[in-house]
mmCIF file of C-alpha atoms in Angstrom:
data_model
loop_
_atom_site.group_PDB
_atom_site.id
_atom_site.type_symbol
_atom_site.label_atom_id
_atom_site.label_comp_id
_atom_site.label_asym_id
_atom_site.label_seq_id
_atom_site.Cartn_x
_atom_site.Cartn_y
_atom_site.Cartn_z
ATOM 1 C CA UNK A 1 -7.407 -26.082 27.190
ATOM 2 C CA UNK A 2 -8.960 -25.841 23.507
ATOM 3 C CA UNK A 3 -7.139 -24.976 20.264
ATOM 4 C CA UNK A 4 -9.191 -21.609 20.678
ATOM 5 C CA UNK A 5 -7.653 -21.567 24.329
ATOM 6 C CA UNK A 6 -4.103 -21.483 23.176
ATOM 7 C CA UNK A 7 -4.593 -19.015 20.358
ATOM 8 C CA UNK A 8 -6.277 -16.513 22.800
ATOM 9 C CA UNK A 9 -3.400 -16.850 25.343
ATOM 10 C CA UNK A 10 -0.979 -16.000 22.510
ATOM 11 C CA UNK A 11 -2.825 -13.066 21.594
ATOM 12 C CA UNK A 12 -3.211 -12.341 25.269
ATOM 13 C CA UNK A 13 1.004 -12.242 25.675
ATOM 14 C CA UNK A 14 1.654 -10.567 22.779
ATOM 15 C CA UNK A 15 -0.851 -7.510 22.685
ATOM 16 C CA UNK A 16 0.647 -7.004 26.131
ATOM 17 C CA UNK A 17 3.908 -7.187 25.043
ATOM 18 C CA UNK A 18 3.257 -4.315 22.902
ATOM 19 C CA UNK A 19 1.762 -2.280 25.460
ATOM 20 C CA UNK A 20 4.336 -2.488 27.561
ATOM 21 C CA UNK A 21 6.560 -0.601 24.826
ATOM 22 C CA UNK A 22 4.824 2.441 25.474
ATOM 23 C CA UNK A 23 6.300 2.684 28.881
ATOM 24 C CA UNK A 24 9.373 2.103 27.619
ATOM 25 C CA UNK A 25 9.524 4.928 25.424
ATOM 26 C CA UNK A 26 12.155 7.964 26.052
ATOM 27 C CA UNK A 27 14.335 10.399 24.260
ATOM 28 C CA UNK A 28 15.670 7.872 22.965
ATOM 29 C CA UNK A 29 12.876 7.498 20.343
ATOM 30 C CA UNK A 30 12.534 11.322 19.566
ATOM 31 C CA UNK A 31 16.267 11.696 19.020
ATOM 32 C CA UNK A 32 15.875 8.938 16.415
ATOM 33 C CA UNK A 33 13.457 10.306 14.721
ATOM 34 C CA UNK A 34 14.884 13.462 14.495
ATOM 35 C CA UNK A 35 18.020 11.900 13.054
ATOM 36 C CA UNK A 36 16.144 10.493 10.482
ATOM 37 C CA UNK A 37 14.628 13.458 9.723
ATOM 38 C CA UNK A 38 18.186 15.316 9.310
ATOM 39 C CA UNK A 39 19.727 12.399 7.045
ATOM 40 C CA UNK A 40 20.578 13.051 4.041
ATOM 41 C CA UNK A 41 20.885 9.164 3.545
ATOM 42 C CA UNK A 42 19.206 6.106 3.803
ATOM 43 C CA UNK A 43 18.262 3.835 6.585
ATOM 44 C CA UNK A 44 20.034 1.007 6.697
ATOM 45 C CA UNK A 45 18.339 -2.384 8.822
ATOM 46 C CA UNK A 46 20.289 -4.915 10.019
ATOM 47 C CA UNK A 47 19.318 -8.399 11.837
ATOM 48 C CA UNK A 48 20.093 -12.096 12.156
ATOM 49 C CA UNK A 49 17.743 -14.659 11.921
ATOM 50 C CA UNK A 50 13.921 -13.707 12.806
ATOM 51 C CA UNK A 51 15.024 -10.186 13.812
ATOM 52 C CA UNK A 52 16.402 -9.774 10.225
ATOM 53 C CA UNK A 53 13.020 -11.235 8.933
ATOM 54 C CA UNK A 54 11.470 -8.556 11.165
ATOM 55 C CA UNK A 55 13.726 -6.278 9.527
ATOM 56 C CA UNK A 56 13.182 -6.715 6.154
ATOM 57 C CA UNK A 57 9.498 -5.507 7.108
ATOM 58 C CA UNK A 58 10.540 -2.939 8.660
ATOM 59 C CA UNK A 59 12.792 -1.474 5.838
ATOM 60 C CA UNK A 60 9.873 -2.019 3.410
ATOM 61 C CA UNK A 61 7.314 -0.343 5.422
ATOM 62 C CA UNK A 62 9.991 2.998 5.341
ATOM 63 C CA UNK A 63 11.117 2.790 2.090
ATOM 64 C CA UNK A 64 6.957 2.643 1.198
ATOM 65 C CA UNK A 65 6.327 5.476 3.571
ATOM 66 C CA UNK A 66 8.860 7.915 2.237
ATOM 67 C CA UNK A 67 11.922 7.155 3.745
ATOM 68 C CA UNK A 68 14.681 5.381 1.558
ATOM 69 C CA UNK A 69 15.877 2.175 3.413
ATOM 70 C CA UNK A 70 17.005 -1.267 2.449
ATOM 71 C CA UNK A 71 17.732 -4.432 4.521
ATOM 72 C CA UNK A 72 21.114 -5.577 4.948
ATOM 73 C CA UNK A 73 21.928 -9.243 6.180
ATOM 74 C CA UNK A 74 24.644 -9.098 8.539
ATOM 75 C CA UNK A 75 26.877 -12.192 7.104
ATOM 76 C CA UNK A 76 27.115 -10.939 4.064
ATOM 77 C CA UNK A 77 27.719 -7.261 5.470
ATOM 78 C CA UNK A 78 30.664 -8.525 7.057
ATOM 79 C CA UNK A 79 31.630 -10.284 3.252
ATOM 80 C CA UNK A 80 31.678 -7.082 1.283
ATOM 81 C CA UNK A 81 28.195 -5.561 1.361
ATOM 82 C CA UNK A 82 29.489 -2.881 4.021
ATOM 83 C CA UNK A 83 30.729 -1.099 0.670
ATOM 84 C CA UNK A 84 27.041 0.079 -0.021
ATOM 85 C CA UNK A 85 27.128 1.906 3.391
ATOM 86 C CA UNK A 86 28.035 5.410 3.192
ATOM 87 C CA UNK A 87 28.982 7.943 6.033
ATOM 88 C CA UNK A 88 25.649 9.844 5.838
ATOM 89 C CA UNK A 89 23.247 6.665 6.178
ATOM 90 C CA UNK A 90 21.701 5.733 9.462
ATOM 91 C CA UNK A 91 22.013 1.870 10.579
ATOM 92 C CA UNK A 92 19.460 0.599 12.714
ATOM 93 C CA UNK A 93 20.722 -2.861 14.044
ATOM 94 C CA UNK A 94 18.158 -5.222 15.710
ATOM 95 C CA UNK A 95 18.529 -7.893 18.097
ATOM 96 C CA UNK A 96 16.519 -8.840 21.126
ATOM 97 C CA UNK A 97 19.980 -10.159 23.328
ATOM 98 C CA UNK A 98 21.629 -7.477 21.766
ATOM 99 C CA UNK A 99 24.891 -9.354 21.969
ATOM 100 C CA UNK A 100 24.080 -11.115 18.279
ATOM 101 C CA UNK A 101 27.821 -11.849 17.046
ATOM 102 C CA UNK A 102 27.126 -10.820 13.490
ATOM 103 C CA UNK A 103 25.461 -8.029 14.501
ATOM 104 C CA UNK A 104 27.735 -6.275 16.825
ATOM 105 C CA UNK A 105 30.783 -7.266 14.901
ATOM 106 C CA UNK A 106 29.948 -4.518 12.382
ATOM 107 C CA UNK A 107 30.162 -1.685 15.001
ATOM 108 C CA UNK A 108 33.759 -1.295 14.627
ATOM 109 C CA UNK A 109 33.634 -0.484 11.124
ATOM 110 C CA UNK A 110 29.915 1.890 11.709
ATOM 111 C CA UNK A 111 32.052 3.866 14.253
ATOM 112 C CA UNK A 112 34.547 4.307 11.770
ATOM 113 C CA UNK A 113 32.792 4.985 8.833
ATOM 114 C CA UNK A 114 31.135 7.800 10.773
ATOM 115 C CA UNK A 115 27.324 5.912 10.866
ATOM 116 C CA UNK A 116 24.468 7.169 13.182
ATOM 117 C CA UNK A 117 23.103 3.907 15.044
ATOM 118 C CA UNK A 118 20.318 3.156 16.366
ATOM 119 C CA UNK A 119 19.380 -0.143 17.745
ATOM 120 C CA UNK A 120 16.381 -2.029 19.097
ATOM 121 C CA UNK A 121 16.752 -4.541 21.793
ATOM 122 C CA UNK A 122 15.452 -6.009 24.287
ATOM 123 C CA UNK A 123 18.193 -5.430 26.791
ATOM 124 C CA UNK A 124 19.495 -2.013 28.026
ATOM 125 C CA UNK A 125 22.614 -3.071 29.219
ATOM 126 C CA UNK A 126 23.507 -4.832 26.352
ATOM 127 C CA UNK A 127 26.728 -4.164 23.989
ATOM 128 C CA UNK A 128 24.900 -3.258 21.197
ATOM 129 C CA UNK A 129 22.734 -0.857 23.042
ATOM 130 C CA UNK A 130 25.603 0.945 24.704
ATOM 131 C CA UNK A 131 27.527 1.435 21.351
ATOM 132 C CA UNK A 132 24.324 2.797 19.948
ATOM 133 C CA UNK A 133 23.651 6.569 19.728
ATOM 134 C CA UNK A 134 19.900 6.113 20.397
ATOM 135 C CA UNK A 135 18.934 2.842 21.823
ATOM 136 C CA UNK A 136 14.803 1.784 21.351
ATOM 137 C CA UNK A 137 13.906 -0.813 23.913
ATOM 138 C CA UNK A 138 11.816 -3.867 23.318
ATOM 139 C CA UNK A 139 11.968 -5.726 26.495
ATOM 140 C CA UNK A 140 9.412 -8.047 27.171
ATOM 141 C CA UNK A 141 7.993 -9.800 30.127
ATOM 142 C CA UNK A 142 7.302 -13.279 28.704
ATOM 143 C CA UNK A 143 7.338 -15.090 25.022
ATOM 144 C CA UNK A 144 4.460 -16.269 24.411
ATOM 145 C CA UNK A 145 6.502 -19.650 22.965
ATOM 146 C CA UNK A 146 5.640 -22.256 25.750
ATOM 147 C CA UNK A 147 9.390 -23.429 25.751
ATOM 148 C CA UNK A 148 10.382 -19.886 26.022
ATOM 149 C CA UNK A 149 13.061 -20.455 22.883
ATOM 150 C CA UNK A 150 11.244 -19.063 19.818
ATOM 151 C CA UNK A 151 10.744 -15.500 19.361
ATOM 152 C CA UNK A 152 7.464 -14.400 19.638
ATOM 153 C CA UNK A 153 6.440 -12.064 21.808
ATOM 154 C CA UNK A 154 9.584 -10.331 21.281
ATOM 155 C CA UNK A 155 9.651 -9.868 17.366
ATOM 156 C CA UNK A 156 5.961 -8.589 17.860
ATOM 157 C CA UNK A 157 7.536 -5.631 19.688
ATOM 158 C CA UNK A 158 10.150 -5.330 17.410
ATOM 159 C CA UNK A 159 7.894 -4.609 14.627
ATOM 160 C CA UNK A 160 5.613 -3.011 16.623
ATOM 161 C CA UNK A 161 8.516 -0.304 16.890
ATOM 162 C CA UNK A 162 9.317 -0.577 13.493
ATOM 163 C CA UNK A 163 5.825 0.640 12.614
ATOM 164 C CA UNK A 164 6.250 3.344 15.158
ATOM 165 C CA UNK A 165 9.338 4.852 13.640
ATOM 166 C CA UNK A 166 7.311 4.970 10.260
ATOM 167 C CA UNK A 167 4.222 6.109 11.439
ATOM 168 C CA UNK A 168 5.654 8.684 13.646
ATOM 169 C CA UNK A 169 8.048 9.919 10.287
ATOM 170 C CA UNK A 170 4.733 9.883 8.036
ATOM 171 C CA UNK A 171 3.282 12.156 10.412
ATOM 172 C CA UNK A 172 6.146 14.361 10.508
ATOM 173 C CA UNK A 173 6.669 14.642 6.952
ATOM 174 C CA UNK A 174 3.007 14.575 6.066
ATOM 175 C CA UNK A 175 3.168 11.963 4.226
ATOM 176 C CA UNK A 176 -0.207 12.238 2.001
ATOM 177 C CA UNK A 177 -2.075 9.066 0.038
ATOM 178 C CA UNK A 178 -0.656 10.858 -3.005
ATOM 179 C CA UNK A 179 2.951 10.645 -1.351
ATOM 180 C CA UNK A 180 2.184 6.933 -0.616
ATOM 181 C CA UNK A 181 0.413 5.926 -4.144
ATOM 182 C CA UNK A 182 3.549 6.944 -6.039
ATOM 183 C CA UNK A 183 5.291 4.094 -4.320
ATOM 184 C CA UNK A 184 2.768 1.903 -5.169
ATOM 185 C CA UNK A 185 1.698 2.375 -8.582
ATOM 186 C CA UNK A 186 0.693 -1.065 -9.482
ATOM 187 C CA UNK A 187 -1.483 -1.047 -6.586
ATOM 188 C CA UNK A 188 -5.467 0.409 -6.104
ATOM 189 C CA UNK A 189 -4.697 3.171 -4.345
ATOM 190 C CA UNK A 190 -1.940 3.951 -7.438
ATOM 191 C CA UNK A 191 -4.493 3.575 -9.817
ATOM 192 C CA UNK A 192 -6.854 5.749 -8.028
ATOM 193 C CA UNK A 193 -4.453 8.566 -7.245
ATOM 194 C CA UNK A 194 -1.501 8.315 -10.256
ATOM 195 C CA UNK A 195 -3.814 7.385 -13.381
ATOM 196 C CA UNK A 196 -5.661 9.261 -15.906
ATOM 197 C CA UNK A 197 -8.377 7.909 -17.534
ATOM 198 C CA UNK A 198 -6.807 7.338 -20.886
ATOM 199 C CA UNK A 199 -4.598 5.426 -19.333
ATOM 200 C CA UNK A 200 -7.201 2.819 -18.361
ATOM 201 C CA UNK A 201 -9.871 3.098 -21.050
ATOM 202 C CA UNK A 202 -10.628 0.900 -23.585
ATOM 203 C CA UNK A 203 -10.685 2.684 -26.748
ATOM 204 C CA UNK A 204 -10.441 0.117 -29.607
ATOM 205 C CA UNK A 205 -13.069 -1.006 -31.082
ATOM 206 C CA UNK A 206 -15.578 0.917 -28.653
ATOM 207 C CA UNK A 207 -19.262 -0.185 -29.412
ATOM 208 C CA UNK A 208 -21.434 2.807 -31.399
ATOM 209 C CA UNK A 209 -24.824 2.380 -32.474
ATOM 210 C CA UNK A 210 -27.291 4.451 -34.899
ATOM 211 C CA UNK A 211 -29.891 6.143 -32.917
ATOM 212 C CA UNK A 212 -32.286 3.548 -35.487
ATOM 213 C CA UNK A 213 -30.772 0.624 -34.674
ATOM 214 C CA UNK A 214 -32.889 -2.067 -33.553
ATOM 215 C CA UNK A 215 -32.732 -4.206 -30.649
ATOM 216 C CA UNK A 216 -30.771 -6.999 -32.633
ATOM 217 C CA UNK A 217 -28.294 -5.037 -33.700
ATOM 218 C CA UNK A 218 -27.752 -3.428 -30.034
ATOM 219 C CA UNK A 219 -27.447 -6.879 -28.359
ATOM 220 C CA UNK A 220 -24.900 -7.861 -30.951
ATOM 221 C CA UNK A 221 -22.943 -4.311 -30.336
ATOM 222 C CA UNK A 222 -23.136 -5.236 -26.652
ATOM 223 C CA UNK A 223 -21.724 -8.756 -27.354
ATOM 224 C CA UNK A 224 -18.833 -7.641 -29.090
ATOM 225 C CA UNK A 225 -17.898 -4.554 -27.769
ATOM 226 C CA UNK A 226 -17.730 -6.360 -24.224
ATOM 227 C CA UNK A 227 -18.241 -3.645 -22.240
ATOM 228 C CA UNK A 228 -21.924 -4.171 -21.256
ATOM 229 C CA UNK A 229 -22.954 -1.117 -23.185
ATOM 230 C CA UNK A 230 -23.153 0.152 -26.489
ATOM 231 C CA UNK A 231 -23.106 3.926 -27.148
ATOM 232 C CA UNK A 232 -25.474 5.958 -29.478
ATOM 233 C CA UNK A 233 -23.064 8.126 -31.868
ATOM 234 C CA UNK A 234 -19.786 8.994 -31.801
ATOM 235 C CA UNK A 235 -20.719 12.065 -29.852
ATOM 236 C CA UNK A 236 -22.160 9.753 -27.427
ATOM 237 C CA UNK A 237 -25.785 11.356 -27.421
ATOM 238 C CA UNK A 238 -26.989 8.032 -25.143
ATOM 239 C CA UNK A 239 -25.858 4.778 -23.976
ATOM 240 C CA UNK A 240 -27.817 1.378 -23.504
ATOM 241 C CA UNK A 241 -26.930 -1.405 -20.874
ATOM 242 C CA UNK A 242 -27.684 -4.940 -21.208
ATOM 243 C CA UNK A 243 -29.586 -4.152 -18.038
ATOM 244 C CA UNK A 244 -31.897 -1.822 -20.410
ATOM 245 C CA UNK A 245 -32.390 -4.403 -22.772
ATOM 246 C CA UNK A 246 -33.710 -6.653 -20.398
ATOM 247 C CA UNK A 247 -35.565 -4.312 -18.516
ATOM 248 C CA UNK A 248 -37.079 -3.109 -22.264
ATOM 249 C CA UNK A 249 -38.284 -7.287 -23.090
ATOM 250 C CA UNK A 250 -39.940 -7.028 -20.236
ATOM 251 C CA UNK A 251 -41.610 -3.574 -20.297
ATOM 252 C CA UNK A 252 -42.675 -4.280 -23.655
ATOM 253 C CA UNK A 253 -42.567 -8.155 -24.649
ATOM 254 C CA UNK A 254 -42.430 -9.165 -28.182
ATOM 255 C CA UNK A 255 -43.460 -6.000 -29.591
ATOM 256 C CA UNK A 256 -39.904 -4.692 -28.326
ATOM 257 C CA UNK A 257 -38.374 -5.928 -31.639
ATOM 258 C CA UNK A 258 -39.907 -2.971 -33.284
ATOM 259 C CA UNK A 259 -38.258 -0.285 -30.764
ATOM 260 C CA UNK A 260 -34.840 1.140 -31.599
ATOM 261 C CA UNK A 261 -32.545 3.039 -29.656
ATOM 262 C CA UNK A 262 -34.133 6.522 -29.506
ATOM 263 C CA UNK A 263 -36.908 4.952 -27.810
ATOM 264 C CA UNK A 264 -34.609 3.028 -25.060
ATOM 265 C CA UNK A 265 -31.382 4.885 -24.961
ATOM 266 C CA UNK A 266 -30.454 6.647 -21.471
ATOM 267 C CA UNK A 267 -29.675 10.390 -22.539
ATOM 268 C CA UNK A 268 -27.268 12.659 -21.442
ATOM 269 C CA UNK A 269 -24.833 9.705 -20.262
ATOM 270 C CA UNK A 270 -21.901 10.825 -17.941
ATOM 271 C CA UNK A 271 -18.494 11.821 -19.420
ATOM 272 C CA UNK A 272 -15.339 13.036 -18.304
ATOM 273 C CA UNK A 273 -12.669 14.613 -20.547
ATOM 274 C CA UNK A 274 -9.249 13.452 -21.339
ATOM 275 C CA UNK A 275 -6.745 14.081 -18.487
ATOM 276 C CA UNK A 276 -9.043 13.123 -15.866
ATOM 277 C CA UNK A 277 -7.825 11.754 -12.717
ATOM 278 C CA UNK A 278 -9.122 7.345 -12.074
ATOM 279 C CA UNK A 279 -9.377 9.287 -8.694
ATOM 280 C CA UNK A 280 -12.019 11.470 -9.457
ATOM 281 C CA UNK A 281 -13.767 9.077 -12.373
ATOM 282 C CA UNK A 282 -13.980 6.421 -9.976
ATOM 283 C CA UNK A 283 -15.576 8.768 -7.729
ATOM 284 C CA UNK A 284 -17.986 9.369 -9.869
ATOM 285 C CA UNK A 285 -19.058 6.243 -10.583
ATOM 286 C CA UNK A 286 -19.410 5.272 -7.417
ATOM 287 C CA UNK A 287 -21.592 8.689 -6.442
ATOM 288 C CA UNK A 288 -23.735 7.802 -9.726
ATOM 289 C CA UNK A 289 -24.163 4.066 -9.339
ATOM 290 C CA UNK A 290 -22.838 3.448 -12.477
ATOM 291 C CA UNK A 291 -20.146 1.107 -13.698
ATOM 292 C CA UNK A 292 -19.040 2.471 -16.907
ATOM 293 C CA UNK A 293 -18.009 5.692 -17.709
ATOM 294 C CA UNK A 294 -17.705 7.585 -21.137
ATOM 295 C CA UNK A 295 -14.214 9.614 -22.295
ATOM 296 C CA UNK A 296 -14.574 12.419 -23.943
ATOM 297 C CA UNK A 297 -11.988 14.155 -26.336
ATOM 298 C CA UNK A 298 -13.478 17.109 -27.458
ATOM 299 C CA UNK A 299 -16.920 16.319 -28.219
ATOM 300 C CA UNK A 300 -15.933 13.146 -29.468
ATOM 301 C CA UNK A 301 -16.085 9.922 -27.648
ATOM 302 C CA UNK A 302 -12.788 8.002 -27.231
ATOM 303 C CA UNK A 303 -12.797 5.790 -24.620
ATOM 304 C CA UNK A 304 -15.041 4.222 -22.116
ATOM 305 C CA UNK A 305 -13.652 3.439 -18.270
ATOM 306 C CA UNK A 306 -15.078 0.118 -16.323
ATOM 307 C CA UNK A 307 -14.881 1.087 -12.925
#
């Protein structure tokens, strides 16, 4: 078998690893849900080794999603970080054998303490699963690992199910891009969705131009301002591109030294006021086919957007 060979029979294993969870599926998983639904506290994940790995994904993808979670490493759970659990969180404990000894160790105390737990495991019968109030099960047929020791197959399904849970919560809570960009301001999608324009434009030093000025002077405006454009009055009665200079050299050769800016300026440039959603002036660049965009604050120009 090729290279190619033995990457295909991986993918082969584990996509139907993950197919077989949907037969696996019961009350069990609604119940869940519904109990994370009617917390008033967080979601706790626990795991040893590559299910706490898995975990830590798993309690990032929920606390991104809208539903406050953390990862908790069961060693150092049992060595004072239990004091962070309260009695209204939820645990969710994962371990394919479901017999992991750090892992179950902390039921005593989760009993105790009054904790809803859930578990995911790829055994039923396990001890973890029957001390569980909802038990998810990950069983799989085969690890795709030749030597059948390293988890494969069966962390796929465990994070397959992770993404499940916060999916299926999303959903419930209707979870909007809004919801999600909030969480993830320094991202694209925060930009697009949290930002106003004056938050983005450059307004220092913004590039104005007489309506007389010659084509000199508007190459070195365009130079320095940096923004590709220079703008005709402060009230922003046109803009010229470098693409318009070029496109003016070659229109009208050496005679285009004695045009100015009336004669080349694009009129009527788009604007968009203070307050302005990145969302929406993004939008309308792209709808335009522009790439800069002109802020207005009254009907003075303050700012200028790059998309």
């Amino acid at each position: 078998m090729s290279y190619i060979d033995f990457a295909k029979e991986v993918f082969d294993i584990e996509s139907n690893a993950i197919s077989g969870l949907s037969e696996l599926l019961d009350e069990n998983f609604t119940r869940s849900i519904e109990a994370v639904l009617d917390s008033k506290g967080r979601v706790i994940i626990c795991g040893m080794g590559k299910s706490g790995i898995i975990g830590k994904k798993i309690a990032a993808t929920l606390a991104s999603t809208g539903t406050p979670s953390f990862f908790m490493h069961p060693g150092e759970a049992y060595h004072g970080d239990l004091g962070m659990v309260t009695s209204v969180d939820l645990f969710l404990a994962l371990s394919n054998s479901g017999e992991t000894e750090e892992v179950v160790k902390l039921i005593p105390f989760l009993k105790d303490n009054g904790n809803f737990l859930i578990s995911i495991t790829g055994n039923a019968n396990s001890t973890l699963a029957r001390a569980s109030h909802c038990h998810l099960n990950v069983k799989v047929d085969q690890e795709a690992c030749p030597l059948l020791l390293a988890p494969t197959s069966s962390t796929t399904a465990t994070l397959a199910m992770g993404d499940a849970i916060a999916v299926t919560l999303m959903k419930a809570r209707n979870f909007e891009p809004e919801s999600f960009a909030r969480f993830h301001p320094g991202g694209s999608l925060g930009r697009r969705l949290l930002q106003r324009v004056e938050n983005e434009m450059v307004s220092d030093d913004l590039p104005f131009v007489g309506s007389s000025s010659g084509i000199l002077e508007l190459i070195g405006s365009i130079t320095a301002g940096g923004l590709g454009i220079c703008i005709i009055d402060s009230v922003g009665r046109g803009v010229i591109t470098d693409g318009d200079i070029r496109r003016a050299i070659e229109k009208y050769g050496d005679s285009v030294f004695s045009l100015t800016a009336e004669d080349i300026m694009r009129e009527q440039p788009t604007t968009v006021v203070i307050g302005t959603r990145m969302e929406d002036a993004l939008s309308l660049m792209e709808t335009r086919k522009i790439t800069s965009l002109l802020i207005k604050d009254g009907e003075q120009i303050v700012g200028v957007v790059k998309k």
